[in-house]
PDB file of C-alpha atoms in Angstrom:
ATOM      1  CA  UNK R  74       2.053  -3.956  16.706  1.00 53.00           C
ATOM      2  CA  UNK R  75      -0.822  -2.274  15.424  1.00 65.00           C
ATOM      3  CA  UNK R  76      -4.031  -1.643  17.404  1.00 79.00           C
ATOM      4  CA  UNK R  77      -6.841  -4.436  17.255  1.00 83.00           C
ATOM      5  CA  UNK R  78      -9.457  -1.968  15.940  1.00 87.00           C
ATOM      6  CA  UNK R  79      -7.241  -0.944  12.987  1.00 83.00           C
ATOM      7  CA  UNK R  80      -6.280  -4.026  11.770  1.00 85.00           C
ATOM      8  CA  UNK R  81     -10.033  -4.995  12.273  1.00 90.00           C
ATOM      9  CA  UNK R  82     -10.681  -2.094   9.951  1.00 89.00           C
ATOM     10  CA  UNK R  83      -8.252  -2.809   7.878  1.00 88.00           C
ATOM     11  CA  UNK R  84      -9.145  -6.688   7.251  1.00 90.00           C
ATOM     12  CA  UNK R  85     -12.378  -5.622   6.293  1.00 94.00           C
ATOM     13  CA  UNK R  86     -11.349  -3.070   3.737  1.00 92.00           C
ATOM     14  CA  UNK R  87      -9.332  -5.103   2.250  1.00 93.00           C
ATOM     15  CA  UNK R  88     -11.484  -7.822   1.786  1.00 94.00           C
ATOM     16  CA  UNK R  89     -14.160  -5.440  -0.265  1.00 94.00           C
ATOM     17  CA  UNK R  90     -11.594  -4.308  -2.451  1.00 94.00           C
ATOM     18  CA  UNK R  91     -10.780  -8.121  -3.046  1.00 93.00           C
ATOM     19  CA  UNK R  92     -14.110  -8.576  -4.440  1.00 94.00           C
ATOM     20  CA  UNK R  93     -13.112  -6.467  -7.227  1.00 94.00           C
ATOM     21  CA  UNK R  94      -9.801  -8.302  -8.068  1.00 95.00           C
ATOM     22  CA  UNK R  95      -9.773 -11.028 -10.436  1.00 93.00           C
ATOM     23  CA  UNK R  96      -6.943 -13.853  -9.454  1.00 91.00           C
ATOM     24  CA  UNK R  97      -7.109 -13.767  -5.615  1.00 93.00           C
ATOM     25  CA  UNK R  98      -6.719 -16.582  -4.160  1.00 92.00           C
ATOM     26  CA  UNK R  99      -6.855 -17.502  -0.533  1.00 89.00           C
ATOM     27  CA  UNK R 100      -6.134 -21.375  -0.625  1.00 77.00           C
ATOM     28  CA  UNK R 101      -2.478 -21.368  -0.080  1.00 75.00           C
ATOM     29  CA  UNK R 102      -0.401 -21.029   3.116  1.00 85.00           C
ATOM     30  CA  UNK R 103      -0.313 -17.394   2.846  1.00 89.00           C
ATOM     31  CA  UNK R 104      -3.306 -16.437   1.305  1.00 92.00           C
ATOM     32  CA  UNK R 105      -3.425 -13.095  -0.586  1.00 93.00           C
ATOM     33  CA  UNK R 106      -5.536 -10.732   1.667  1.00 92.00           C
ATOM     34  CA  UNK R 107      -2.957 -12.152   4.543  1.00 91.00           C
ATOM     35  CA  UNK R 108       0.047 -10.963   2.697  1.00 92.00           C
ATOM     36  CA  UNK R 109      -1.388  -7.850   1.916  1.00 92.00           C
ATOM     37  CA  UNK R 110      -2.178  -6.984   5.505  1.00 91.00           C
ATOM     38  CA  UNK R 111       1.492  -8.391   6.476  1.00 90.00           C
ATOM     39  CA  UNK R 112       2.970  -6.206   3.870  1.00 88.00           C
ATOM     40  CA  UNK R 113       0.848  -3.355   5.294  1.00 88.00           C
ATOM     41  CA  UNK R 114       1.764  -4.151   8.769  1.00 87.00           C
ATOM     42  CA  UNK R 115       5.607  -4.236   8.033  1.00 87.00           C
ATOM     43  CA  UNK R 116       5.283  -0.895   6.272  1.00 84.00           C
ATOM     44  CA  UNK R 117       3.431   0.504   9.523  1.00 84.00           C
ATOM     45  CA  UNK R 118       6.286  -1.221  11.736  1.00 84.00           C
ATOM     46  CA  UNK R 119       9.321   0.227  13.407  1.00 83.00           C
ATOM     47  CA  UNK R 120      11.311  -2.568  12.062  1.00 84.00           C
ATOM     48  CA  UNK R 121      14.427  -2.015  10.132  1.00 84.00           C
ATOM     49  CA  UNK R 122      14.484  -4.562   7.394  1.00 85.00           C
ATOM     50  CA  UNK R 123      11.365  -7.670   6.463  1.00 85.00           C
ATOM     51  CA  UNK R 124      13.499 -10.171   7.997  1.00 87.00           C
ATOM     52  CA  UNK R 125      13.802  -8.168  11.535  1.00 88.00           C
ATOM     53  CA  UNK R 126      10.030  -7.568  11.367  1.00 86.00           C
ATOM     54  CA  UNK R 127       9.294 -11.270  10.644  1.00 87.00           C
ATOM     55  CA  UNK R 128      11.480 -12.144  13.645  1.00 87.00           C
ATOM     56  CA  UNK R 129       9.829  -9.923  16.355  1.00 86.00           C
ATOM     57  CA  UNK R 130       5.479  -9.233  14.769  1.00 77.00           C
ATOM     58  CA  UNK R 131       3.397 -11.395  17.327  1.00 74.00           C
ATOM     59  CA  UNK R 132       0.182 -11.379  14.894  1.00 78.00           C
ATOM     60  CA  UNK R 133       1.571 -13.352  11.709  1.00 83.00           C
ATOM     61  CA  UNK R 134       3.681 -16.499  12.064  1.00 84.00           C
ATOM     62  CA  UNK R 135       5.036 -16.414   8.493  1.00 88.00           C
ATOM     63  CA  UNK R 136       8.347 -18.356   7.587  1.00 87.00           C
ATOM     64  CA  UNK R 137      10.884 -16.288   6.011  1.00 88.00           C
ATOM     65  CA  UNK R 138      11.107 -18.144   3.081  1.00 89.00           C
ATOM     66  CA  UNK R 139       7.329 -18.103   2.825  1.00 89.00           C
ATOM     67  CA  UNK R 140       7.251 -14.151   2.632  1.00 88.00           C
ATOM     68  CA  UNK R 141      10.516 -13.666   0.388  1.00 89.00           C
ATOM     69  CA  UNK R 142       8.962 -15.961  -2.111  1.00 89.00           C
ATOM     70  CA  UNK R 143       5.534 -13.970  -2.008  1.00 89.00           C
ATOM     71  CA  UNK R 144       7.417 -11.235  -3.005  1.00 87.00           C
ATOM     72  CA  UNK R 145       8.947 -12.539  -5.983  1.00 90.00           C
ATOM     73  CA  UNK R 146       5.795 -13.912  -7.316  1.00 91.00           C
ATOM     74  CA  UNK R 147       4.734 -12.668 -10.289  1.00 93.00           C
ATOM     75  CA  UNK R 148       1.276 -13.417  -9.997  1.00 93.00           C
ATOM     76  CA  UNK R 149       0.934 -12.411  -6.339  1.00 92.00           C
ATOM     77  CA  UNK R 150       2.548  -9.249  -7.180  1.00 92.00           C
ATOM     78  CA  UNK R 151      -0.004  -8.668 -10.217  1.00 94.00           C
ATOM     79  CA  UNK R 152      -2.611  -9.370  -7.466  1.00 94.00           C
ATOM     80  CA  UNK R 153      -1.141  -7.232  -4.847  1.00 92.00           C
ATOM     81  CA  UNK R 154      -1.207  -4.391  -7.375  1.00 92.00           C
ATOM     82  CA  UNK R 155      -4.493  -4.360  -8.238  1.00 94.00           C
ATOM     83  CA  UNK R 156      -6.016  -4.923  -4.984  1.00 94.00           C
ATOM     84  CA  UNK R 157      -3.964  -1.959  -3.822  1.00 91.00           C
ATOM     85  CA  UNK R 158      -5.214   0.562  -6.392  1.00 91.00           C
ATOM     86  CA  UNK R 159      -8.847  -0.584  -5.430  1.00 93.00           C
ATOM     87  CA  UNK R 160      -8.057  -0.311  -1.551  1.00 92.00           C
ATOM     88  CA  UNK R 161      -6.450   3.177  -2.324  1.00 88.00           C
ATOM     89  CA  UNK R 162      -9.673   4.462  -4.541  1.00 90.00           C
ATOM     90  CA  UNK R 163     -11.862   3.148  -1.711  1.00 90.00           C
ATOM     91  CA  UNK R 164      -9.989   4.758   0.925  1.00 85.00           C
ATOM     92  CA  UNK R 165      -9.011   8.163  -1.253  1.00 83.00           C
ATOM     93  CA  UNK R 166     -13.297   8.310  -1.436  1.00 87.00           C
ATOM     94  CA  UNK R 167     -13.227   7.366   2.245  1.00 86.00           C
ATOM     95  CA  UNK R 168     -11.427  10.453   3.302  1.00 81.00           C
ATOM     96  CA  UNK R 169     -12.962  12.709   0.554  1.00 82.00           C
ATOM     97  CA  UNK R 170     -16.449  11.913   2.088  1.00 86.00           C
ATOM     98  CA  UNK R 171     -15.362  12.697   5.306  1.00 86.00           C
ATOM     99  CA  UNK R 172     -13.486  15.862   4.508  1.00 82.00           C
ATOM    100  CA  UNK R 173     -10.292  14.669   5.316  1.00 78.00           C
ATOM    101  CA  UNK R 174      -7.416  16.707   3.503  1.00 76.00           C
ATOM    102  CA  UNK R 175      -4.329  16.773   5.613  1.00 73.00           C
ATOM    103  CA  UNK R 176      -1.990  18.707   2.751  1.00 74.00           C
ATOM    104  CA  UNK R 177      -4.808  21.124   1.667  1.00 74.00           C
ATOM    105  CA  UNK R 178      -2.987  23.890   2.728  1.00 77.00           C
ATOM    106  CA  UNK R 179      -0.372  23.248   0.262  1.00 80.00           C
ATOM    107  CA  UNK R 180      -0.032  24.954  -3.090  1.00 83.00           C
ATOM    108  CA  UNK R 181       1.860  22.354  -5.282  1.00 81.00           C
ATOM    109  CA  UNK R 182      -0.310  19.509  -4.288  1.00 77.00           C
ATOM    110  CA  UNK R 183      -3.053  20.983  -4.454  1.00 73.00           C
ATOM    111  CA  UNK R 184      -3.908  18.994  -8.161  1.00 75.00           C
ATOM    112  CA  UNK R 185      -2.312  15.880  -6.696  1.00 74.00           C
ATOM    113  CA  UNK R 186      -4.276  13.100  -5.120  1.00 69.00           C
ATOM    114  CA  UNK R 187      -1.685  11.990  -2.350  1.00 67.00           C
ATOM    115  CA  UNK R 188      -2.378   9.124  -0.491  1.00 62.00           C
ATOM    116  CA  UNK R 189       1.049   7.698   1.353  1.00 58.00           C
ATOM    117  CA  UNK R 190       4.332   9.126   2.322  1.00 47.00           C
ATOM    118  CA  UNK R 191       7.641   7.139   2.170  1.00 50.00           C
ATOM    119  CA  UNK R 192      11.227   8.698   2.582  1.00 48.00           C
ATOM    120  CA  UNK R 193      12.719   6.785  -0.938  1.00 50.00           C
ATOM    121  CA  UNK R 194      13.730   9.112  -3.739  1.00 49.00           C
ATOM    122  CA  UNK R 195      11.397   8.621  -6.402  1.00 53.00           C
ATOM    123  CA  UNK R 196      13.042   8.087  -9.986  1.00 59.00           C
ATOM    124  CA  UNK R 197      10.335   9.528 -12.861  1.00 60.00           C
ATOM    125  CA  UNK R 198      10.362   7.167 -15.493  1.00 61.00           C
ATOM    126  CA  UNK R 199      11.461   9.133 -18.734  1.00 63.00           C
ATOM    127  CA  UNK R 200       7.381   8.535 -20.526  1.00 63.00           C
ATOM    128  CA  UNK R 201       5.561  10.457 -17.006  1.00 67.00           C
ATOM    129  CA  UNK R 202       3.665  13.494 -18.059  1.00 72.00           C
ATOM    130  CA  UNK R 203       5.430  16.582 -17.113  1.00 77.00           C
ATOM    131  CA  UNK R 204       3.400  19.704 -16.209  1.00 79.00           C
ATOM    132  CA  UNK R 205       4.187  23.112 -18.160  1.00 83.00           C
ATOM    133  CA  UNK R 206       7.252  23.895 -16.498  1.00 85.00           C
ATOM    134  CA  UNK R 207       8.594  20.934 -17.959  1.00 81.00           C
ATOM    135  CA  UNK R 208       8.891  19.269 -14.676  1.00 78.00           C
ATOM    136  CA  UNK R 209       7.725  14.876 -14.084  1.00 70.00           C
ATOM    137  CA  UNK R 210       4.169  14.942 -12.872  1.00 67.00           C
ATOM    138  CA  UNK R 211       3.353  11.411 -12.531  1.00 58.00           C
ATOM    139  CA  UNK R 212      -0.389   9.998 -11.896  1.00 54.00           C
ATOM    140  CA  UNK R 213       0.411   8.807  -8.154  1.00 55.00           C
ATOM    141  CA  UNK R 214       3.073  10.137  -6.297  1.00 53.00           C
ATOM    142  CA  UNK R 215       5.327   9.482  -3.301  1.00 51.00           C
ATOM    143  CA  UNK R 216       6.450  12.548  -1.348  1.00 51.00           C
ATOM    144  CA  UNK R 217       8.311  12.874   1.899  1.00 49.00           C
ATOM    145  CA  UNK R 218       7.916  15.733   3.998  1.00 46.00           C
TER     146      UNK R 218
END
């Protein structure tokens, strides 16, 4: 489970990048900003698989059916997507202000703007720009160290 303070800070973040998304809605059982943060939450987790993390997180009480729906909603995902390019902006100018550059010190990032790392293998789709050596550069990147 995360710390209190973070998912504090975290809450509110999330709710000022809202402002800038059309479409959210908060009305339903799980409201947008709530299945944002869960979907943050289960990334930050230890857990295996969404239906493990479900079973054992002690700060959402979301039915399984309830999340595995979110995710297949169109709509919601449209949502999600926006309101996680405004979070990321906010918090890539966050860090930036603050002088916060954890991969400085490396040479081929250095013209990349990296702001998570996951362990998937990253397909490029066959339209991403490719730098000069011929090689897919796309706009956002995942990369695992």
């Amino acid at each position: 489970m995360l710390d209190a303070q973070l998912m504090e800070l975290l809450s509110q973040r999330l709710a000022a990048a809202a402002e800038r998304v059309r479409g959210v809605r908060s009305n339903e059982t799980l409201s947008d900003l709530d299945f944002a943060l869960a979907g943050i939450c289960r990334v930050l987790s230890k857990s295996r698989s969404g239906r493990e993390w479900l079973q054992c997180d002690e700060l959402f009480d979301i039915a399984r059916s309830t999340f595995f729906d979110a995710l297949k909603s169109t709509r919601r995902g449209n949502v999600i997507g926006e309101l996680a390019r405004c979070f990321t902006a906010d918090l890539a100018e966050v860090m930036k202000m603050g002088g916060v550059d954890f991969i400085s010190d490396i040479p081929k990032l250095a013209d990349v703007e990296v702001i998570a790392v996951d362990g998937h293998e990253i397909e490029h789709p066959q339209h991403a720009a490719k730098n000069e050596k011929g090689k897919f550069t796309s706009v956002k990147t995942i990369y695992q160290m």
